């Protein structure tokens, strides 16, 4: 059974940085997509960033220029570097992964991902 384990969340002041990590229990080099979603209290889960083979890296407009996603398939790990954090970035961040290729539009949809981590809390507050 595939497991994804996130780490790196925490409390940070506005303008600060955090780096999230997500380690998979299996080799990820052939997996189509790995990415990050987030869910704030009372809101739906939303896409943050996706790294998919054969696709341009995707970022939600709200994080463009501030967040960077990267994959290290030698470590079966996907990272999310978050800079210039804002209070509105506060949420539980989830790592997600999918083995098989799907159409572009579905790549950015949470329901397309069968594998999920347990989530890590990111709180941006002064």
PDB file of C-alpha atoms in Angstrom:
ATOM      1  CA  UNK A   1       0.000   0.000   0.000  1.00  0.00           C
ATOM      2  CA  UNK A   2       1.429   3.344  -1.039  1.00  0.00           C
ATOM      3  CA  UNK A   3       2.142   5.766   1.769  1.00  0.00           C
ATOM      4  CA  UNK A   4       2.972   9.454   1.557  1.00  0.00           C
ATOM      5  CA  UNK A   5       4.434  11.147   4.618  1.00  0.00           C
ATOM      6  CA  UNK A   6       4.636  14.928   4.839  1.00  0.00           C
ATOM      7  CA  UNK A   7       6.827  17.013   7.103  1.00  0.00           C
ATOM      8  CA  UNK A   8       7.975  20.593   7.481  1.00  0.00           C
ATOM      9  CA  UNK A   9       4.847  22.443   8.539  1.00  0.00           C
ATOM     10  CA  UNK A  10       4.733  24.846  11.440  1.00  0.00           C
ATOM     11  CA  UNK A  11       4.152  28.382  12.647  1.00  0.00           C
ATOM     12  CA  UNK A  12       5.837  31.212  10.767  1.00  0.00           C
ATOM     13  CA  UNK A  13       5.496  34.974  10.671  1.00  0.00           C
ATOM     14  CA  UNK A  14       4.228  36.761   7.570  1.00  0.00           C
ATOM     15  CA  UNK A  15       7.050  37.123   5.075  1.00  0.00           C
ATOM     16  CA  UNK A  16       8.758  34.003   6.355  1.00  0.00           C
ATOM     17  CA  UNK A  17       9.576  30.723   4.644  1.00  0.00           C
ATOM     18  CA  UNK A  18       8.913  27.028   5.106  1.00  0.00           C
ATOM     19  CA  UNK A  19       9.872  23.943   3.140  1.00  0.00           C
ATOM     20  CA  UNK A  20       7.486  21.015   3.037  1.00  0.00           C
ATOM     21  CA  UNK A  21       8.641  17.508   2.171  1.00  0.00           C
ATOM     22  CA  UNK A  22       6.672  14.453   1.143  1.00  0.00           C
ATOM     23  CA  UNK A  23       8.311  11.042   1.012  1.00  0.00           C
ATOM     24  CA  UNK A  24       6.671   8.138  -0.808  1.00  0.00           C
ATOM     25  CA  UNK A  25       6.983   4.516   0.249  1.00  0.00           C
ATOM     26  CA  UNK A  26       7.660   3.417  -3.347  1.00  0.00           C
ATOM     27  CA  UNK A  27       9.789   4.551  -6.249  1.00  0.00           C
ATOM     28  CA  UNK A  28       8.255   7.614  -7.848  1.00  0.00           C
ATOM     29  CA  UNK A  29      10.392   8.057 -10.959  1.00  0.00           C
ATOM     30  CA  UNK A  30       7.646   6.744 -13.260  1.00  0.00           C
ATOM     31  CA  UNK A  31       4.717   8.294 -11.443  1.00  0.00           C
ATOM     32  CA  UNK A  32       2.828  10.739 -13.605  1.00  0.00           C
ATOM     33  CA  UNK A  33       2.198  13.450 -11.053  1.00  0.00           C
ATOM     34  CA  UNK A  34       3.041  14.535  -7.541  1.00  0.00           C
ATOM     35  CA  UNK A  35       1.827  17.720  -6.004  1.00  0.00           C
ATOM     36  CA  UNK A  36       0.454  19.744  -3.152  1.00  0.00           C
ATOM     37  CA  UNK A  37      -3.051  20.756  -2.183  1.00  0.00           C
ATOM     38  CA  UNK A  38      -4.240  22.745   0.809  1.00  0.00           C
ATOM     39  CA  UNK A  39      -7.404  23.127   2.813  1.00  0.00           C
ATOM     40  CA  UNK A  40      -8.235  26.030   5.089  1.00  0.00           C
ATOM     41  CA  UNK A  41     -10.989  25.806   7.750  1.00  0.00           C
ATOM     42  CA  UNK A  42     -14.424  25.984   6.174  1.00  0.00           C
ATOM     43  CA  UNK A  43     -13.042  25.851   2.638  1.00  0.00           C
ATOM     44  CA  UNK A  44     -12.680  23.219  -0.033  1.00  0.00           C
ATOM     45  CA  UNK A  45      -9.385  21.552  -0.768  1.00  0.00           C
ATOM     46  CA  UNK A  46      -7.558  23.479  -3.483  1.00  0.00           C
ATOM     47  CA  UNK A  47      -4.572  22.811  -5.688  1.00  0.00           C
ATOM     48  CA  UNK A  48      -1.335  24.610  -4.854  1.00  0.00           C
ATOM     49  CA  UNK A  49       1.277  23.156  -7.190  1.00  0.00           C
ATOM     50  CA  UNK A  50       1.653  20.093  -9.413  1.00  0.00           C
ATOM     51  CA  UNK A  51       4.711  18.493 -10.984  1.00  0.00           C
ATOM     52  CA  UNK A  52       3.631  16.157 -13.780  1.00  0.00           C
ATOM     53  CA  UNK A  53       5.746  14.314 -16.318  1.00  0.00           C
ATOM     54  CA  UNK A  54       5.378  15.866 -19.762  1.00  0.00           C
ATOM     55  CA  UNK A  55       3.520  18.910 -18.426  1.00  0.00           C
ATOM     56  CA  UNK A  56       4.612  22.353 -17.419  1.00  0.00           C
ATOM     57  CA  UNK A  57       4.805  22.780 -13.669  1.00  0.00           C
ATOM     58  CA  UNK A  58       1.512  24.178 -12.438  1.00  0.00           C
ATOM     59  CA  UNK A  59       1.023  26.779  -9.728  1.00  0.00           C
ATOM     60  CA  UNK A  60      -2.160  28.319  -8.480  1.00  0.00           C
ATOM     61  CA  UNK A  61      -2.233  32.038  -9.206  1.00  0.00           C
ATOM     62  CA  UNK A  62      -2.218  32.838  -5.489  1.00  0.00           C
ATOM     63  CA  UNK A  63       1.235  31.270  -4.984  1.00  0.00           C
ATOM     64  CA  UNK A  64       2.997  32.037  -8.268  1.00  0.00           C
ATOM     65  CA  UNK A  65       6.374  33.655  -7.707  1.00  0.00           C
ATOM     66  CA  UNK A  66       6.385  32.663  -4.027  1.00  0.00           C
ATOM     67  CA  UNK A  67       6.191  28.848  -3.989  1.00  0.00           C
ATOM     68  CA  UNK A  68       8.378  26.334  -5.814  1.00  0.00           C
ATOM     69  CA  UNK A  69       7.645  22.639  -6.258  1.00  0.00           C
ATOM     70  CA  UNK A  70      10.404  20.163  -6.978  1.00  0.00           C
ATOM     71  CA  UNK A  71      10.742  16.396  -7.250  1.00  0.00           C
ATOM     72  CA  UNK A  72      13.740  14.281  -6.309  1.00  0.00           C
ATOM     73  CA  UNK A  73      12.995  10.839  -7.676  1.00  0.00           C
ATOM     74  CA  UNK A  74      16.237   9.448  -6.222  1.00  0.00           C
ATOM     75  CA  UNK A  75      14.698  10.091  -2.807  1.00  0.00           C
ATOM     76  CA  UNK A  76      11.072   9.456  -3.799  1.00  0.00           C
ATOM     77  CA  UNK A  77      10.339  12.926  -2.488  1.00  0.00           C
ATOM     78  CA  UNK A  78       8.460  16.017  -3.567  1.00  0.00           C
ATOM     79  CA  UNK A  79       9.141  19.375  -1.965  1.00  0.00           C
ATOM     80  CA  UNK A  80       7.274  22.640  -1.672  1.00  0.00           C
ATOM     81  CA  UNK A  81       9.436  25.667  -0.931  1.00  0.00           C
ATOM     82  CA  UNK A  82       7.211  28.442   0.362  1.00  0.00           C
ATOM     83  CA  UNK A  83       8.588  31.979   0.534  1.00  0.00           C
ATOM     84  CA  UNK A  84       7.006  35.339   1.350  1.00  0.00           C
ATOM     85  CA  UNK A  85       4.266  33.578   3.247  1.00  0.00           C
ATOM     86  CA  UNK A  86       1.006  35.394   3.861  1.00  0.00           C
ATOM     87  CA  UNK A  87      -1.673  34.892   6.499  1.00  0.00           C
ATOM     88  CA  UNK A  88      -3.982  33.603   3.770  1.00  0.00           C
ATOM     89  CA  UNK A  89      -1.571  30.709   3.168  1.00  0.00           C
ATOM     90  CA  UNK A  90      -2.627  29.246   6.514  1.00  0.00           C
ATOM     91  CA  UNK A  91      -4.041  25.775   5.889  1.00  0.00           C
ATOM     92  CA  UNK A  92      -3.400  22.081   6.164  1.00  0.00           C
ATOM     93  CA  UNK A  93      -1.157  21.116   3.261  1.00  0.00           C
ATOM     94  CA  UNK A  94      -1.540  17.704   1.669  1.00  0.00           C
ATOM     95  CA  UNK A  95       0.809  15.839  -0.616  1.00  0.00           C
ATOM     96  CA  UNK A  96      -0.860  13.852  -3.416  1.00  0.00           C
ATOM     97  CA  UNK A  97       0.347  11.487  -6.113  1.00  0.00           C
ATOM     98  CA  UNK A  98      -0.861   9.576  -9.136  1.00  0.00           C
ATOM     99  CA  UNK A  99       0.875   6.859 -11.145  1.00  0.00           C
ATOM    100  CA  UNK A 100      -0.965   7.048 -14.466  1.00  0.00           C
ATOM    101  CA  UNK A 101      -1.178   9.867 -16.974  1.00  0.00           C
ATOM    102  CA  UNK A 102      -4.489  11.676 -17.308  1.00  0.00           C
ATOM    103  CA  UNK A 103      -5.783  14.609 -19.314  1.00  0.00           C
ATOM    104  CA  UNK A 104      -4.391  18.015 -18.484  1.00  0.00           C
ATOM    105  CA  UNK A 105      -7.525  19.447 -16.892  1.00  0.00           C
ATOM    106  CA  UNK A 106      -7.884  16.492 -14.535  1.00  0.00           C
ATOM    107  CA  UNK A 107      -4.262  16.813 -13.438  1.00  0.00           C
ATOM    108  CA  UNK A 108      -5.177  19.813 -11.292  1.00  0.00           C
ATOM    109  CA  UNK A 109      -8.207  18.214  -9.632  1.00  0.00           C
ATOM    110  CA  UNK A 110      -8.004  16.664  -6.182  1.00  0.00           C
ATOM    111  CA  UNK A 111     -10.364  13.836  -7.082  1.00  0.00           C
ATOM    112  CA  UNK A 112      -7.841  12.603  -9.688  1.00  0.00           C
ATOM    113  CA  UNK A 113      -5.322  11.617  -7.011  1.00  0.00           C
ATOM    114  CA  UNK A 114      -5.595   8.220  -5.319  1.00  0.00           C
ATOM    115  CA  UNK A 115      -2.658   8.652  -2.945  1.00  0.00           C
ATOM    116  CA  UNK A 116      -2.613  11.234  -0.157  1.00  0.00           C
ATOM    117  CA  UNK A 117      -0.517  12.119   2.818  1.00  0.00           C
ATOM    118  CA  UNK A 118      -1.935  12.813   6.248  1.00  0.00           C
ATOM    119  CA  UNK A 119      -1.477  16.567   5.979  1.00  0.00           C
ATOM    120  CA  UNK A 120       0.778  19.060   7.712  1.00  0.00           C
ATOM    121  CA  UNK A 121      -0.407  22.295   9.314  1.00  0.00           C
ATOM    122  CA  UNK A 122       1.030  25.586   8.103  1.00  0.00           C
ATOM    123  CA  UNK A 123       0.113  28.622  10.170  1.00  0.00           C
ATOM    124  CA  UNK A 124       1.201  32.099   9.116  1.00  0.00           C
ATOM    125  CA  UNK A 125       0.656  34.573  11.925  1.00  0.00           C
ATOM    126  CA  UNK A 126       2.384  37.391  13.721  1.00  0.00           C
TER     127      UNK A 126
END
